[in-house]
PDB file of C-alpha atoms in Angstrom:
ATOM      1  CA  SER A 178      -0.697  28.083   2.144  1.00 62.00           C
ATOM      2  CA  GLN A 179      -3.569  29.323  -0.556  1.00 74.00           C
ATOM      3  CA  ARG A 180      -2.103  27.775  -3.392  1.00 76.00           C
ATOM      4  CA  CYS A 181      -1.885  24.076  -1.263  1.00 69.00           C
ATOM      5  CA  ASP A 182      -5.506  24.245  -0.796  1.00 72.00           C
ATOM      6  CA  VAL A 183      -6.641  25.080  -4.314  1.00 76.00           C
ATOM      7  CA  LEU A 184      -4.612  22.410  -5.335  1.00 77.00           C
ATOM      8  CA  VAL A 185      -5.854  20.288  -3.057  1.00 75.00           C
ATOM      9  CA  GLY A 186      -9.482  21.706  -3.627  1.00 76.00           C
ATOM     10  CA  ARG A 187      -9.220  20.532  -7.663  1.00 77.00           C
ATOM     11  CA  LEU A 188      -8.000  17.494  -7.025  1.00 78.00           C
ATOM     12  CA  THR A 189     -11.126  16.363  -5.321  1.00 78.00           C
ATOM     13  CA  ALA A 190     -12.878  18.437  -7.212  1.00 75.00           C
ATOM     14  CA  SER A 191     -11.697  16.096 -10.145  1.00 76.00           C
ATOM     15  CA  TRP A 192     -12.055  12.953  -8.877  1.00 76.00           C
ATOM     16  CA  LEU A 193     -16.022  13.559  -7.213  1.00 73.00           C
ATOM     17  CA  LEU A 194     -15.969  14.298 -11.172  1.00 74.00           C
ATOM     18  CA  PHE A 195     -14.894  11.367 -12.383  1.00 72.00           C
ATOM     19  CA  GLY A 196     -17.406   9.413  -9.369  1.00 72.00           C
ATOM     20  CA  LEU A 197     -14.579   7.978  -7.430  1.00 72.00           C
ATOM     21  CA  PRO A 198     -15.912   7.440  -3.646  1.00 72.00           C
ATOM     22  CA  LEU A 199     -14.511   9.617  -1.340  1.00 72.00           C
ATOM     23  CA  ALA A 200     -14.621   9.328   2.881  1.00 70.00           C
ATOM     24  CA  PHE A 201     -14.786  12.883   4.170  1.00 67.00           C
ATOM     25  CA  HIS A 202     -15.151  11.949   7.697  1.00 63.00           C
ATOM     26  CA  LYS A 203     -11.887  10.149   7.588  1.00 59.00           C
ATOM     27  CA  SER A 204     -10.169  13.347   6.129  1.00 59.00           C
ATOM     28  CA  SER A 205      -8.697  16.262   7.961  1.00 51.00           C
ATOM     29  CA  ARG A 206      -8.748  20.002   6.365  1.00 47.00           C
ATOM     30  CA  GLY A 207      -5.617  20.810   4.732  1.00 42.00           C
ATOM     31  CA  VAL A 208      -3.188  18.090   2.757  1.00 43.00           C
ATOM     32  CA  ASN A 209      -2.846  15.371   5.712  1.00 45.00           C
ATOM     33  CA  VAL A 210      -5.181  12.673   4.034  1.00 44.00           C
ATOM     34  CA  ALA A 211      -6.289   9.738   6.049  1.00 43.00           C
ATOM     35  CA  TRP A 212      -7.551   6.173   4.661  1.00 40.00           C
ATOM     36  CA  ILE A 213      -7.349   3.266   7.074  1.00 40.00           C
ATOM     37  CA  GLY A 214      -5.732   3.675   9.918  1.00 42.00           C
ATOM     38  CA  ILE A 215      -2.265   4.885   7.299  1.00 43.00           C
ATOM     39  CA  SER A 216      -2.456   8.593   6.999  1.00 45.00           C
ATOM     40  CA  TYR A 217      -0.833  10.077   3.997  1.00 48.00           C
ATOM     41  CA  HIS A 218       0.987  13.055   3.940  1.00 48.00           C
ATOM     42  CA  ILE A 219       1.150  14.996   0.655  1.00 51.00           C
ATOM     43  CA  MET A 220       3.611  17.909  -0.425  1.00 51.00           C
ATOM     44  CA  LEU A 221       3.011  19.546  -3.145  1.00 51.00           C
ATOM     45  CA  LYS A 222       6.268  21.016  -4.835  1.00 50.00           C
ATOM     46  CA  SER A 223       6.354  22.432  -8.191  1.00 55.00           C
ATOM     47  CA  ARG A 224       5.947  19.445 -10.305  1.00 68.00           C
ATOM     48  CA  GLN A 225       5.925  17.028  -8.044  1.00 70.00           C
ATOM     49  CA  VAL A 226       3.809  15.022  -4.931  1.00 72.00           C
ATOM     50  CA  LYS A 227       5.390  13.525  -1.851  1.00 73.00           C
ATOM     51  CA  VAL A 228       3.854  11.419  -0.126  1.00 77.00           C
ATOM     52  CA  THR A 229       4.735   9.599   3.203  1.00 79.00           C
ATOM     53  CA  VAL A 230       3.381   7.047   5.325  1.00 81.00           C
ATOM     54  CA  PRO A 231       4.678   7.888   9.138  1.00 81.00           C
ATOM     55  CA  GLU A 232       6.534   5.741  10.972  1.00 82.00           C
ATOM     56  CA  ASP A 233       4.697   5.402  13.545  1.00 83.00           C
ATOM     57  CA  LYS A 234       1.881   3.414  11.666  1.00 84.00           C
ATOM     58  CA  LEU A 235       4.572   1.272  10.140  1.00 85.00           C
ATOM     59  CA  ILE A 236       5.898   0.315  13.616  1.00 87.00           C
ATOM     60  CA  GLU A 237       2.090  -0.702  14.450  1.00 89.00           C
ATOM     61  CA  LEU A 238       1.671  -2.419  11.224  1.00 90.00           C
ATOM     62  CA  THR A 239       4.968  -4.235  11.597  1.00 90.00           C
ATOM     63  CA  ALA A 240       3.913  -5.356  15.499  1.00 93.00           C
ATOM     64  CA  MET A 241       0.116  -6.811  13.662  1.00 93.00           C
ATOM     65  CA  THR A 242       2.634  -8.574  10.999  1.00 93.00           C
ATOM     66  CA  ARG A 243       4.904 -10.161  14.245  1.00 94.00           C
ATOM     67  CA  GLU A 244       1.598 -11.128  16.673  1.00 94.00           C
ATOM     68  CA  LEU A 245      -0.593 -12.454  13.669  1.00 93.00           C
ATOM     69  CA  ILE A 246       2.784 -15.105  13.121  1.00 93.00           C
ATOM     70  CA  LYS A 247       2.398 -15.651  16.486  1.00 93.00           C
ATOM     71  CA  SER A 248      -0.852 -17.480  16.794  1.00 89.00           C
ATOM     72  CA  ASN A 249      -2.112 -20.425  15.016  1.00 90.00           C
ATOM     73  CA  ILE A 250      -5.215 -18.669  13.937  1.00 90.00           C
ATOM     74  CA  ILE A 251      -7.186 -15.179  12.936  1.00 90.00           C
ATOM     75  CA  ALA A 252      -9.836 -13.869  13.473  1.00 90.00           C
ATOM     76  CA  LYS A 253     -11.487 -12.632  10.410  1.00 89.00           C
ATOM     77  CA  LYS A 254     -12.418  -9.319  11.798  1.00 90.00           C
ATOM     78  CA  CYS A 255      -8.842  -9.060  12.785  1.00 92.00           C
ATOM     79  CA  LEU A 256      -7.245 -10.118   9.614  1.00 92.00           C
ATOM     80  CA  ARG A 257      -9.500  -7.471   7.836  1.00 91.00           C
ATOM     81  CA  THR A 258      -8.237  -4.804   9.895  1.00 91.00           C
ATOM     82  CA  TYR A 259      -4.847  -5.975   9.084  1.00 93.00           C
ATOM     83  CA  VAL A 260      -5.284  -6.320   5.363  1.00 92.00           C
ATOM     84  CA  GLY A 261      -7.556  -2.557   5.378  1.00 89.00           C
ATOM     85  CA  LYS A 262      -3.928  -0.939   6.137  1.00 89.00           C
ATOM     86  CA  VAL A 263      -1.658  -2.999   4.102  1.00 90.00           C
ATOM     87  CA  GLN A 264      -4.056  -2.623   1.162  1.00 88.00           C
ATOM     88  CA  SER A 265      -3.650   1.028   2.105  1.00 84.00           C
ATOM     89  CA  ILE A 266       0.307   0.611   1.828  1.00 85.00           C
ATOM     90  CA  ALA A 267      -0.062  -0.982  -1.335  1.00 85.00           C
ATOM     91  CA  ASN A 268      -1.823   1.451  -3.265  1.00 79.00           C
ATOM     92  CA  LEU A 269       1.017   3.239  -2.382  1.00 79.00           C
ATOM     93  CA  LEU A 270       3.856   0.709  -3.585  1.00 79.00           C
ATOM     94  CA  PHE A 271       2.437  -1.569  -6.264  1.00 78.00           C
ATOM     95  CA  ALA A 272       5.164  -3.904  -5.124  1.00 81.00           C
ATOM     96  CA  LEU A 273       3.254  -4.975  -2.217  1.00 83.00           C
ATOM     97  CA  ARG A 274       0.240  -6.178  -4.077  1.00 85.00           C
ATOM     98  CA  PRO A 275       0.793  -9.383  -5.107  1.00 85.00           C
ATOM     99  CA  PHE A 276       1.252 -10.160  -1.400  1.00 86.00           C
ATOM    100  CA  LEU A 277      -2.379  -9.788  -0.426  1.00 89.00           C
ATOM    101  CA  GLY A 278      -4.285 -11.811  -2.899  1.00 88.00           C
ATOM    102  CA  GLU A 279      -3.375 -14.861  -0.127  1.00 88.00           C
ATOM    103  CA  PHE A 280      -5.312 -12.711   2.272  1.00 90.00           C
ATOM    104  CA  TRP A 281      -8.330 -11.786   0.150  1.00 88.00           C
ATOM    105  CA  ALA A 282      -8.704 -15.928  -0.799  1.00 87.00           C
ATOM    106  CA  ALA A 283      -8.586 -16.557   2.819  1.00 87.00           C
ATOM    107  CA  LEU A 284     -10.630 -14.018   3.697  1.00 86.00           C
ATOM    108  CA  TYR A 285     -13.764 -14.669   1.108  1.00 84.00           C
ATOM    109  CA  ALA A 286     -13.256 -18.647   1.037  1.00 80.00           C
ATOM    110  CA  GLU A 287     -15.988 -20.940   2.085  1.00 74.00           C
ATOM    111  CA  ASP A 288     -14.053 -23.483   2.852  1.00 65.00           C
ATOM    112  CA  ALA A 289     -15.696 -26.305   5.741  1.00 56.00           C
ATOM    113  CA  SER A 290     -11.811 -27.220   6.982  1.00 56.00           C
ATOM    114  CA  THR A 291     -11.785 -23.330   8.995  1.00 57.00           C
ATOM    115  CA  ALA A 292     -13.072 -22.896  11.986  1.00 64.00           C
ATOM    116  CA  GLN A 293     -16.205 -20.151  12.377  1.00 76.00           C
ATOM    117  CA  ASN A 294     -14.723 -16.750  11.520  1.00 83.00           C
ATOM    118  CA  CYS A 295     -11.246 -17.696  11.636  1.00 87.00           C
ATOM    119  CA  VAL A 296      -8.088 -18.369   9.154  1.00 88.00           C
ATOM    120  CA  TRP A 297      -5.715 -20.768   9.390  1.00 87.00           C
ATOM    121  CA  LYS A 298      -1.930 -18.614   9.787  1.00 89.00           C
ATOM    122  CA  SER A 299      -0.144 -21.899   7.497  1.00 89.00           C
ATOM    123  CA  GLN A 300      -2.754 -20.101   4.927  1.00 88.00           C
ATOM    124  CA  LEU A 301      -1.135 -16.642   5.213  1.00 91.00           C
ATOM    125  CA  LEU A 302       2.763 -17.555   6.350  1.00 92.00           C
ATOM    126  CA  THR A 303       4.438 -16.733   3.104  1.00 91.00           C
ATOM    127  CA  SER A 304       3.108 -13.472   2.649  1.00 92.00           C
ATOM    128  CA  LEU A 305       3.659 -12.662   6.300  1.00 93.00           C
ATOM    129  CA  MET A 306       7.196 -13.381   6.633  1.00 93.00           C
ATOM    130  CA  TRP A 307       7.371 -11.342   3.428  1.00 90.00           C
ATOM    131  CA  LEU A 308       5.129  -8.002   4.290  1.00 91.00           C
ATOM    132  CA  LEU A 309       7.016  -8.404   7.802  1.00 90.00           C
ATOM    133  CA  CYS A 310      10.806  -8.617   6.020  1.00 88.00           C
ATOM    134  CA  PHE A 311       9.641  -5.657   3.892  1.00 86.00           C
ATOM    135  CA  LEU A 312       8.519  -3.411   6.942  1.00 85.00           C
ATOM    136  CA  GLU A 313      11.754  -4.358   9.022  1.00 83.00           C
ATOM    137  CA  TRP A 314      13.947  -3.786   5.932  1.00 78.00           C
ATOM    138  CA  ASN A 315      12.241  -0.287   5.197  1.00 62.00           C
ATOM    139  CA  GLY A 316      14.576   0.916   8.289  1.00 64.00           C
ATOM    140  CA  GLN A 317      13.863   3.919  10.824  1.00 67.00           C
ATOM    141  CA  GLY A 318      12.173   7.102   8.988  1.00 69.00           C
ATOM    142  CA  PRO A 319       8.904   7.392   7.129  1.00 74.00           C
ATOM    143  CA  LEU A 320       8.369   5.329   4.037  1.00 77.00           C
ATOM    144  CA  VAL A 321       7.858   8.163   1.397  1.00 76.00           C
ATOM    145  CA  ARG A 322       7.319   7.755  -2.510  1.00 77.00           C
ATOM    146  CA  THR A 323       7.448  10.807  -4.968  1.00 77.00           C
ATOM    147  CA  PHE A 324       5.308  11.041  -7.861  1.00 75.00           C
ATOM    148  CA  THR A 325       5.955  13.283 -11.017  1.00 77.00           C
ATOM    149  CA  LEU A 326       4.544  15.003 -12.902  1.00 74.00           C
ATOM    150  CA  GLY A 327       6.490  13.972 -16.268  1.00 75.00           C
ATOM    151  CA  ALA A 328       6.363  10.302 -14.773  1.00 75.00           C
ATOM    152  CA  HIS A 329       2.477  10.644 -14.366  1.00 72.00           C
ATOM    153  CA  LEU A 330       2.688  12.089 -18.767  1.00 76.00           C
ATOM    154  CA  ASN A 331       5.448   9.093 -19.730  1.00 76.00           C
ATOM    155  CA  LEU A 332       8.174  12.320 -20.615  1.00 79.00           C
ATOM    156  CA  GLY A 333      11.544  11.261 -20.856  1.00 77.00           C
ATOM    157  CA  GLU A 334      13.291   8.702 -22.138  1.00 79.00           C
ATOM    158  CA  GLN A 335      11.394   5.011 -23.368  1.00 79.00           C
ATOM    159  CA  MET A 336      12.626   2.325 -22.230  1.00 79.00           C
ATOM    160  CA  GLY A 337      12.080  -1.888 -22.270  1.00 81.00           C
ATOM    161  CA  ILE A 338      13.545  -5.010 -20.714  1.00 82.00           C
ATOM    162  CA  ILE A 339      13.437  -7.962 -22.865  1.00 85.00           C
ATOM    163  CA  ALA A 340      14.283 -11.190 -20.805  1.00 84.00           C
ATOM    164  CA  ASP A 341      13.980 -14.464 -22.114  1.00 85.00           C
ATOM    165  CA  ALA A 342      15.773 -17.726 -20.575  1.00 82.00           C
ATOM    166  CA  SER A 343      18.598 -20.329 -21.796  1.00 78.00           C
ATOM    167  CA  PRO A 344      19.765 -23.930 -21.003  1.00 82.00           C
ATOM    168  CA  PHE A 345      22.601 -21.606 -19.741  1.00 80.00           C
ATOM    169  CA  GLY A 346      20.903 -18.922 -17.324  1.00 79.00           C
ATOM    170  CA  MET A 347      18.804 -16.207 -17.883  1.00 81.00           C
ATOM    171  CA  GLY A 348      19.501 -13.364 -20.411  1.00 82.00           C
ATOM    172  CA  ALA A 349      18.224  -9.667 -20.797  1.00 81.00           C
ATOM    173  CA  ILE A 350      18.867  -6.700 -22.696  1.00 84.00           C
ATOM    174  CA  LEU A 351      17.755  -3.105 -22.023  1.00 82.00           C
ATOM    175  CA  CYS A 352      16.175  -0.848 -24.930  1.00 85.00           C
ATOM    176  CA  VAL A 353      16.177   2.514 -24.746  1.00 81.00           C
TER     177      VAL A 353
END
């Protein structure tokens, strides 16, 4: 639709004005955008944006995760490809970001105990298992996240959670 093209054009122009590097060679015209093998489909509706990671990309990532778990050592080139795919989803789901720390540390460590251009699976096993659990728990269908204008502008009720530990356990209150 023409309105969709205008909005995507405005968004792209804004990103360029902010100096963000854009990989035009990885995208196609319209509202489909491809980043590092994971494609996002952006649906512009009134006051919200839906971003979808297709099911086939999630299946591919699950298979890659299983293969990495099976081997004892992992080639750094293969690990870079895997981390790129996971990072593109972690940009959408911030809860996945902490698990990427082990991968980046393994890729850029200067350790004489590792084989040349390889990483021991034991360094990454915890993160690999957590990511596999997430990918299998997601179930069937694409992964969808909706961004609303209200959330971006911080509209609505302001809430906070205050938590504290005691010898008897954990306690928390919700402040609205």
